[in-house]
Amino acid sequence: MSEDPDLFSAISSQNQTLSTISPERLTSDQATFELERLATLIRHYDRLYHDQDSPAISDGEYDALVLRNRLIEQNFPNLTRPDSPSKRIGTRATSRLPKIAHSIAMLSLDNGFSDKDVGDFLDRIRRFLRLGAQEPVALTVEPKIDGLSCSLRYEKGRLTQAVTRGDGIIGEDVTPNVRVINDIPETLAGSTWPEVVEIRGEVYMTKAAFSDLNQRQSEENGKLFANPRNAAAGSLRQLDPNITARRSLRFLAHGWGEISDFPADTQYGMMQAIKSYGLPVSDLLLCCHSLDEMLQHYHKIEAHRADMDFDIDGVVYKIDRLDWQSRLGFSARAPRFALAHKFPAEKAQTTLLDIDIQVGRTGVLTPVAKLEAVTVGGVVVTSATLHNADEIKRLAVRPGDRVLIQRAGDVIPQIVENLTPEVNREDWHFPSTCPVCHSLAKREEGESAWRCTGGLICPAQRVERLRHFVSRTAFDIEGLGLTHIESFFADKLIVTPADIFRLHKRRDTLINREGWAEVSVNNLLAAIENRRVISLDRFLYALGIRHIGVVTARDFARQYHEWDAFSKMIGQLKSMRNILLPSLIETEEKYRKRVAKELTGFVNIPNIGNKIIQSLIAFFSESHNQSVVDDLLLEIEVKSVHFQQQSSPLAGEVIVFTGSLETLSREEAKRQAETLGAKVAASVSRKTSFVVCGKAAGSKLSKAEALSIPVIDEMKWQKIVKNNGHISVKTE
Ligand code: IVH
């Protein structure tokens, strides 16, 4: 270290004393000196981290340096150095674990709970693929492991990367951690593996390892884990792989992500190949050829459940043929070719002690049952959801009743039955006022929920909005959990979202708060700084507008790209509010058409109707909301969003399908077209690019001919799809 004179000076004790002066109290000379010192130090630690794989300081200490640099620059903007660390991107990730984007999204699974759900799933598949009733369909069946999914990337047979599922798009880098898991080989066995293969599966902890760990934790006064799954997650997501190594984690493969070559053309074949590469695959994996066989295997696995040495919560069925898998494709959430068949929930009896009311972000009052503690499926349960007033009425429960509760997987426990309805007890009544702000509670027509009418005067709603704002799918501010939000709100440190980004001005106050210290405050402020630039979709979602969920927010961002364009559309929408009253529009379709006619862009957003439009108008017409947004925009920068779209020759084309198609269903044809960026219209017009014509076509065909619109047959369409939209059909 001392070979570098700048560095030597940067860490000398004389200059260290400068680092204790808060940024706004530095003189200009001191600030110049400090900025130079920080630039040198940060460069040094970056080098150690990236080039020599030996970080010399913790993430927290590093983040504190980056933050201090930024704060000084904010106070002395003209002193910002050309080589300032704040101008470099790609320096060290400032969250606990580095984030990595998945090359192929890691999705979830659709759930079924009954034999009928499984039958329906098979019927849907047959219909979609247009299979005859006699055509055999094979599916694999295997246990659904209650663990933490992880994607292991092997290049030329060597493990190069391991990433947790995260939000499915971006996960956490746990490469060093999985290297200490015995089930995960550093190099693949044999020599037939593809050049690049991502093997996906579950990291889990055995029941025995879980109870040993909790035993050890309790002896050392450490944190106890609620169940093996949480323990596995906590053990894998460690900065220090030595801790992971002590936690005896296991791995079972159940699929793959990116792959350069397919070693097989069936799911079963693929899993055998993965096994031959040296990764564990469940012994209970079986290929079944009928619904009966599938259900039989489901029951066999269920019977084994108790004596298996790890937790499973159901089985997973997957269509065996890979070509069928790819035809079925994916919905936004899950593959259409797979289904998780969950085991029935575990049940227990206990006493209902009381009914609490929680106030949600939009004022919904949710009753929560307070229960005498009871263990269900290995987890201690003390509360359960009661959903709404109707549910309480249906169950006819009152504090004091004995109740039957159930818990299924991750689902919040529920009350299934009142076991003592005959006992003479006073009825419980839903409160007519909000328990927090005492405003009137109201129930809107057609809704089951009671809502507090206090709006933003209700502290509970404001806290919930803030909580939503910082949540993982919104601003994702690490380290700012509910308890912090509540206490900062109570002390007026954070009252509106913009206050979060002004928190750095209250650094000293924060450090002096109970439970906080320099390092934790620095970490929090660094996490906040990290989110000052936010993508439009996250921003829209974070505002917490009713009916604007993650998917709708993304749809808007995809269409409008930038905040200014979105905001202009809102302006237009507000000025149209009188002609958009839902009472003036007869059907949802007509309503949509009307908006689409007036507003550019709206037509391209799927599923946007009356509810969402009214909600946008209501939100942005409320002056308080508008000022919250304006205030926030002073503090943050909304990054424009350009979702990658596959370039396709069919992008923007309008296709009409007519007649009966033989090799595929209408639904599949429509999705094929949409995947290639085309729109599917119901009727032929001058805007139609071409018509795909099946058997016995009628008036649409004659109309196409009359308008000289190209017509192709089903075979030709399939060729175009195979060619990713290429082949000019227009000239033929
Ligand atoms: S297949 C596209 N097979 O369950 C996702 N998943 O509830 C395909 N899981 O995120 C996943 N056991 O992490 C598959 N045998 C199994 C599984 C399994 C557990 C997890 C997986 C997924 C979650 C969905």
mmCIF file of C-alpha atoms and ligand atoms in Angstrom, residues 106-109 111 142-146 148-149 165 202 254 316 318 330 335, ligand 1:
data_model
loop_
_atom_site.group_PDB
_atom_site.id
_atom_site.type_symbol
_atom_site.label_atom_id
_atom_site.label_comp_id
_atom_site.label_asym_id
_atom_site.label_seq_id
_atom_site.Cartn_x
_atom_site.Cartn_y
_atom_site.Cartn_z
ATOM 1 C CA MET A 106 -37.047 -17.618 -13.877
ATOM 2 C CA LEU A 107 -40.792 -17.910 -13.663
ATOM 3 C CA SER A 108 -43.200 -19.388 -11.178
ATOM 4 C CA LEU A 109 -45.699 -22.250 -11.538
ATOM 5 C CA ASN A 111 -51.096 -24.215 -8.980
ATOM 6 C CA GLU A 142 -41.705 -35.117 -9.643
ATOM 7 C CA PRO A 143 -41.803 -33.677 -6.113
ATOM 8 C CA LYS A 144 -42.122 -29.949 -5.636
ATOM 9 C CA ILE A 145 -39.337 -29.079 -3.252
ATOM 10 C CA ASP A 146 -39.895 -26.346 -0.714
ATOM 11 C CA LEU A 148 -35.024 -21.638 -2.912
ATOM 12 C CA SER A 149 -34.588 -21.725 -6.671
ATOM 13 C CA ARG A 165 -34.403 -16.400 -8.566
ATOM 14 C CA GLU A 202 -33.822 -25.909 -5.618
ATOM 15 C CA HIS A 254 -35.548 -29.656 -11.949
ATOM 16 C CA VAL A 316 -44.961 -30.784 -10.503
ATOM 17 C CA LYS A 318 -44.492 -31.056 -17.047
ATOM 18 C CA PHE A 330 -45.370 -19.045 -21.096
ATOM 19 C CA PRO A 335 -45.113 -21.856 -18.148
HETATM 20 S S1 IVH B 1 -40.225 -26.261 -12.506
HETATM 21 C C1 IVH B 1 -40.656 -21.887 -14.827
HETATM 22 N N1 IVH B 1 -40.005 -28.181 -10.750
HETATM 23 O O1 IVH B 1 -41.416 -23.933 -7.291
HETATM 24 C C2 IVH B 1 -40.551 -22.482 -13.477
HETATM 25 N N2 IVH B 1 -40.129 -25.960 -9.947
HETATM 26 O O2 IVH B 1 -43.800 -22.374 -7.126
HETATM 27 C C3 IVH B 1 -40.374 -23.956 -13.617
HETATM 28 N N3 IVH B 1 -39.947 -25.751 -7.526
HETATM 29 O O3 IVH B 1 -39.968 -21.138 -8.779
HETATM 30 C C4 IVH B 1 -40.108 -24.541 -12.332
HETATM 31 N N4 IVH B 1 -39.734 -27.889 -7.106
HETATM 32 O O4 IVH B 1 -38.373 -22.790 -7.705
HETATM 33 C C5 IVH B 1 -40.118 -26.861 -10.937
HETATM 34 N N5 IVH B 1 -39.754 -29.977 -9.316
HETATM 35 C C6 IVH B 1 -39.866 -28.666 -9.505
HETATM 36 C C7 IVH B 1 -39.858 -27.748 -8.431
HETATM 37 C C8 IVH B 1 -39.993 -26.403 -8.697
HETATM 38 C C9 IVH B 1 -39.784 -26.681 -6.578
HETATM 39 C C10 IVH B 1 -40.069 -24.302 -7.286
HETATM 40 C C11 IVH B 1 -39.411 -23.425 -8.326
HETATM 41 C C12 IVH B 1 -40.471 -22.447 -8.739
HETATM 42 C C13 IVH B 1 -41.477 -22.590 -7.652
HETATM 43 C C14 IVH B 1 -42.863 -22.217 -8.131
#
